[in-house]
Amino acid sequence: MYTNLGLIGNPLSHTFSPFIHNYFLYKAGICGGYTCYDIESYELEDIILMFQRYHFTGVNVTVPYKQAVMNYCAELDITAQNIGAVNTLHFTDNGIIGHNTDIFGFHMMLETSAVNTANKRVLLLGAGGASRAVIPYLTINRPDYFVIANRTVEKAQDLSLLYDNKADICKLDELKGLEFDIVINATSMGVKGEPYTDYGFTIKEAAVDMIYKPKITSFLSLYSKNNIKLVNGLPMLIYQAAGSFNIWTGCDITPDMEYFNKAVYK
Ligand code: ATR
């Protein structure tokens, strides 16, 4: 049997996901393929019907459809319910099940980088879709002090609801002079390599970026001389993919990060 996997989003021109999943298929000895569908929002329903008609096993979902696809799910697992977003669709005999493996990806990114937010002073930059995956991890590994800073402060307030309203909220330009142990960048600033604005806070232990390209992202480069841990978003990308692959195939892949590091940054 051929295992059909795919990705929907817009734009997809720079995605690395087919490389990752076709490699996982090869490693797991599964005959199949992973293809990308760069779609407009009016095409969403048709393409989901197409996936069902052609017996797809699973599809990843990226920006801007992580919320819209929830309307087509017969069921949402606890991860997707927790943060109100789906990045993995699983086509089953009981209908489409929506999952969110970004949460697992974020968890593994910190764990494999030996960064832990428990009892630390933590700052989260950004309050968009990507930042939602951070909250379940922080709920378990509770910081002493947690601030969400966003350009649009109302969105930070919304995000704080997922954290029982227990985070401090501020604007990015109110961070000057503050000190944190761990800072997580979940804004899309720097995604095209543009310079990152220095908001004047200091970091004592680790700078973590959800962006993975270049290896030292614009955000990380601000702190590259500070003798702190710098973590880019590659582990999150790879581990969320491994989580999806596990849901679709039952195969528990331990990603070879050295291989992916070489492949992405060669
Ligand atoms: P994603 O799904 O990648 O998180 P998103 O939901 O559009 O994308 O969120 C992007 C995040 O980056 C938001 O927090 C956004 O701030 P606003 O909520 O104020 O829009 C932030 N962001 C994007 N460009 C920014 C910029 N130039 N300066 C500051 N913050 C920026």
Coordinates of C-alpha atoms and ligand atoms in Angstrom, one line a residue:
M1 CA 0.0 0.0 0.0
Y2 CA 1.2 3.5 -0.8
T3 CA 1.1 6.1 2.0
N4 CA 0.0 9.5 0.8
L5 CA 1.1 12.4 3.0
G6 CA 1.1 16.1 2.4
L7 CA 1.1 19.7 3.5
I8 CA -1.3 22.6 3.0
G9 CA -0.5 26.3 3.6
N10 CA 0.4 29.5 1.8
P11 CA 3.1 30.3 1.0
L12 CA 5.0 27.0 0.9
S13 CA 7.9 27.9 -1.4
H14 CA 10.6 27.6 1.3
T15 CA 9.2 24.6 3.2
F16 CA 11.6 21.9 4.3
S17 CA 8.8 19.4 5.3
P18 CA 8.9 17.2 2.2
F19 CA 12.6 16.6 2.7
I20 CA 12.0 15.6 6.4
H21 CA 8.9 13.3 5.8
N22 CA 10.3 11.6 2.7
Y23 CA 13.4 10.9 4.7
F24 CA 11.3 9.5 7.6
L25 CA 9.4 7.3 5.1
Y26 CA 12.6 6.0 3.7
K27 CA 14.0 5.4 7.2
A28 CA 10.8 3.6 8.3
G29 CA 10.8 1.5 5.1
I30 CA 7.4 2.8 4.2
C31 CA 6.4 3.1 0.5
G32 CA 4.9 6.6 0.1
G33 CA 5.4 10.2 -0.5
Y34 CA 4.8 13.7 0.9
T35 CA 3.6 16.5 -1.4
C36 CA 2.9 20.2 -0.9
Y37 CA -0.3 22.0 -1.8
D38 CA 0.0 25.8 -1.8
I39 CA -3.7 26.8 -1.8
E40 CA -5.9 29.8 -1.5
S41 CA -8.5 29.8 1.3
Y42 CA -11.4 29.2 -1.1
E43 CA -9.8 25.9 -2.2
L44 CA -9.6 24.5 1.4
E45 CA -12.8 22.4 1.4
D46 CA -12.1 21.0 -2.1
I47 CA -8.6 19.9 -1.2
I48 CA -9.8 18.2 2.0
L49 CA -12.4 16.3 0.0
M50 CA -9.6 15.4 -2.5
F51 CA -7.4 14.0 0.3
Q52 CA -10.3 11.8 1.5
R53 CA -11.2 10.7 -2.1
Y54 CA -7.6 9.7 -2.8
H55 CA -7.1 7.9 0.6
F56 CA -4.5 10.2 2.1
T57 CA -3.3 9.0 5.5
G58 CA -2.3 12.4 6.8
V59 CA -1.6 16.1 6.0
N60 CA 0.3 18.8 7.8
V61 CA -1.3 22.2 8.1
T62 CA 0.6 25.4 8.3
V63 CA 0.0 29.2 8.1
P64 CA -2.7 30.5 7.6
Y65 CA -5.0 27.4 7.9
K66 CA -4.2 26.0 11.3
Q67 CA -7.6 27.3 12.7
A68 CA -9.7 27.0 9.5
V69 CA -9.1 23.2 9.2
M70 CA -10.7 22.6 12.6
N71 CA -14.1 23.0 10.9
Y72 CA -13.5 19.8 8.9
C73 CA -12.4 17.7 11.9
A74 CA -14.7 15.0 13.3
E75 CA -12.6 15.1 16.5
L76 CA -9.8 17.2 18.0
D77 CA -7.3 15.6 20.3
I78 CA -6.4 17.2 23.6
T79 CA -3.3 19.0 22.1
A80 CA -5.4 20.8 19.5
Q81 CA -8.1 21.6 21.9
N82 CA -5.6 23.0 24.4
I83 CA -4.3 25.7 22.0
G84 CA -7.1 26.0 19.4
A85 CA -5.0 25.1 16.4
V86 CA -4.3 22.0 14.3
N87 CA -1.1 21.3 12.4
T88 CA -1.7 17.6 11.7
L89 CA -4.8 16.0 10.1
H90 CA -5.2 12.3 10.4
F91 CA -7.7 10.7 7.9
T92 CA -9.2 7.7 9.7
D93 CA -12.3 5.4 9.3
N94 CA -13.9 7.5 12.0
G95 CA -13.3 10.8 10.1
I96 CA -10.6 13.4 10.3
I97 CA -8.8 13.8 13.6
G98 CA -7.0 17.1 14.3
H99 CA -3.8 17.1 16.4
N100 CA -1.2 19.7 17.3
T101 CA 2.4 18.4 17.3
D102 CA 3.9 21.9 17.5
I103 CA 3.5 21.5 21.3
F104 CA 5.6 18.3 21.2
G105 CA 8.1 20.1 18.9
F106 CA 8.6 23.0 21.3
H107 CA 8.9 20.6 24.3
M108 CA 11.6 18.6 22.5
M109 CA 13.4 21.7 21.3
L110 CA 13.9 22.8 24.9
E111 CA 14.6 19.3 26.2
T112 CA 17.2 18.4 23.6
S113 CA 18.9 21.8 24.2
A114 CA 18.9 21.3 28.0
V115 CA 16.9 24.4 28.6
N116 CA 14.2 24.3 31.3
T117 CA 11.9 27.1 32.2
A118 CA 10.9 25.8 35.6
N119 CA 11.5 28.5 38.3
K120 CA 13.1 30.9 35.8
R121 CA 12.3 34.4 34.6
V122 CA 10.9 33.8 31.2
L123 CA 9.9 36.2 28.4
L124 CA 7.8 35.2 25.4
L125 CA 8.1 37.6 22.4
G126 CA 5.0 37.5 20.2
A127 CA 1.4 36.4 20.6
G128 CA 0.5 35.0 17.2
G129 CA -0.2 31.4 16.1
A130 CA 3.4 30.1 16.8
S131 CA 3.4 31.4 20.4
R132 CA 0.4 29.3 21.4
A133 CA 2.6 26.1 21.2
V134 CA 4.7 27.5 24.1
I135 CA 2.0 27.7 26.7
P136 CA 1.3 24.0 27.4
Y137 CA 5.1 23.5 28.0
L138 CA 5.2 26.5 30.4
T139 CA 2.1 25.2 32.2
I140 CA 4.1 22.1 33.2
N141 CA 7.5 23.8 33.6
R142 CA 6.2 26.8 35.5
P143 CA 8.5 29.9 35.4
D144 CA 8.8 32.0 38.6
Y145 CA 8.0 35.0 36.5
F146 CA 6.5 35.0 33.0
V147 CA 6.0 38.0 30.7
I148 CA 4.3 38.0 27.2
A149 CA 5.4 41.0 25.1
N150 CA 3.7 41.8 21.8
R151 CA 3.4 44.7 19.5
T152 CA -0.4 44.4 19.8
V153 CA -1.0 44.1 23.5
E154 CA -4.6 42.8 23.1
K155 CA -3.3 39.7 21.4
A156 CA -0.9 39.1 24.4
Q157 CA -3.9 39.4 26.7
D158 CA -5.7 36.8 24.7
L159 CA -2.8 34.4 24.8
S160 CA -2.4 34.9 28.6
L161 CA -5.9 33.4 29.0
L162 CA -4.4 30.0 28.0
Y163 CA -2.0 30.5 31.0
D164 CA -4.9 31.1 33.4
N165 CA -4.3 34.9 33.0
K166 CA -1.2 34.6 35.2
A167 CA 1.3 36.1 32.8
D168 CA 2.4 39.7 32.9
I169 CA 1.6 41.5 29.6
C170 CA 3.5 44.4 28.0
K171 CA 4.5 46.0 24.7
L172 CA 7.8 45.2 23.1
D173 CA 9.1 48.8 23.7
E174 CA 8.4 48.4 27.5
L175 CA 11.1 45.8 27.9
K176 CA 14.1 48.1 28.2
G177 CA 16.3 47.4 31.2
L178 CA 14.5 44.2 32.2
E179 CA 16.5 41.0 32.9
F180 CA 15.3 37.4 32.0
D181 CA 16.9 34.0 32.2
I182 CA 15.2 32.6 29.1
V183 CA 13.7 34.5 26.2
I184 CA 11.7 32.8 23.5
N185 CA 11.1 34.5 20.1
A186 CA 7.8 33.5 18.6
T187 CA 7.4 36.7 16.5
S188 CA 7.8 36.5 12.7
M189 CA 10.4 39.3 12.9
G190 CA 13.6 38.1 11.2
V191 CA 11.9 35.4 9.2
K192 CA 13.2 36.9 6.0
G193 CA 16.6 37.6 7.5
E194 CA 15.8 41.2 8.3
P195 CA 17.5 42.7 11.3
Y196 CA 15.9 42.2 14.7
T197 CA 15.0 45.3 16.8
D198 CA 17.0 45.4 20.1
Y199 CA 14.4 46.1 22.8
G200 CA 17.1 46.6 25.4
F201 CA 16.4 43.6 27.8
T202 CA 19.2 41.3 28.9
I203 CA 19.3 37.5 28.8
K204 CA 21.2 35.5 31.4
E205 CA 20.8 31.8 30.3
A206 CA 19.3 31.1 26.9
A207 CA 17.9 32.8 23.7
V208 CA 15.4 30.5 21.9
D209 CA 14.1 31.3 18.4
M210 CA 11.3 29.5 16.6
I211 CA 12.9 30.6 13.3
Y212 CA 15.5 28.1 12.0
K213 CA 17.2 29.9 9.1
P214 CA 19.9 31.1 9.0
K215 CA 21.5 29.0 11.7
I216 CA 22.2 32.1 13.8
T217 CA 19.0 34.0 13.2
S218 CA 18.7 37.7 13.4
F219 CA 17.3 37.4 16.9
L220 CA 20.1 35.0 18.1
S221 CA 22.8 37.2 16.5
L222 CA 21.9 40.0 18.9
Y223 CA 23.1 37.8 21.8
S224 CA 25.8 35.8 20.1
K225 CA 28.6 37.5 22.2
N226 CA 26.8 37.2 25.5
N227 CA 28.0 33.7 26.6
I228 CA 24.5 32.3 26.8
K229 CA 22.9 29.3 25.1
L230 CA 21.5 30.0 21.6
V231 CA 18.8 27.7 20.3
N232 CA 17.3 28.0 16.8
G233 CA 14.0 26.5 15.7
L234 CA 15.3 23.5 13.7
P235 CA 14.7 21.0 16.5
M236 CA 11.1 22.2 16.9
L237 CA 10.6 21.8 13.1
I238 CA 12.0 18.3 13.0
Y239 CA 10.3 17.0 16.2
Q240 CA 6.9 18.4 15.3
A241 CA 7.3 16.4 12.0
A242 CA 8.3 13.3 13.9
G243 CA 5.2 13.7 16.1
S244 CA 3.0 13.9 13.0
F245 CA 4.7 11.0 11.3
N246 CA 4.1 8.9 14.5
I247 CA 0.4 9.7 14.5
W248 CA 0.1 8.7 10.8
T249 CA 2.2 5.6 10.7
G250 CA 2.7 4.4 14.3
C251 CA 6.5 4.7 13.7
D252 CA 8.4 6.3 16.5
I253 CA 11.3 8.0 14.7
T254 CA 14.2 9.4 16.7
P255 CA 15.4 12.2 14.4
D256 CA 19.1 12.3 13.6
M257 CA 19.6 16.0 14.4
E258 CA 23.2 15.9 13.1
Y259 CA 22.0 14.7 9.7
F260 CA 19.3 17.4 9.5
N261 CA 21.7 20.1 10.7
K262 CA 24.1 19.2 7.9
A263 CA 21.3 19.0 5.3
V264 CA 19.8 22.4 6.3
Y265 CA 22.9 24.4 6.9
K266 CA 25.3 22.9 4.3
Ligands
ATR1 P1 2.8 32.9 13.3 O1 1.7 31.9 13.0 O2 4.1 32.7 12.6 O3 2.9 33.1 14.8 P2 1.2 35.3 13.2 O4 0.1 34.6 13.9 O5 0.9 36.3 12.1 O6 2.2 34.3 12.6 O7 2.1 36.1 14.4 C1 3.2 36.9 14.1 C2 3.7 37.5 15.4 O8 4.9 38.3 15.1 C3 2.8 38.4 16.1 O9 3.0 38.4 17.5 C4 3.2 39.8 15.5 O10 2.8 40.9 16.3 P3 1.3 41.5 16.2 O11 0.4 40.5 17.0 O12 1.4 42.8 16.8 O13 1.0 41.5 14.8 C5 4.7 39.6 15.5 N1 5.3 40.5 14.5 C6 5.3 40.4 13.2 N2 6.1 41.3 12.6 C7 6.5 42.1 13.6 C8 7.3 43.3 13.7 N3 7.8 43.9 12.6 N4 7.5 43.9 14.9 C9 7.0 43.3 16.0 N5 6.3 42.2 16.0 C10 6.0 41.6 14.9

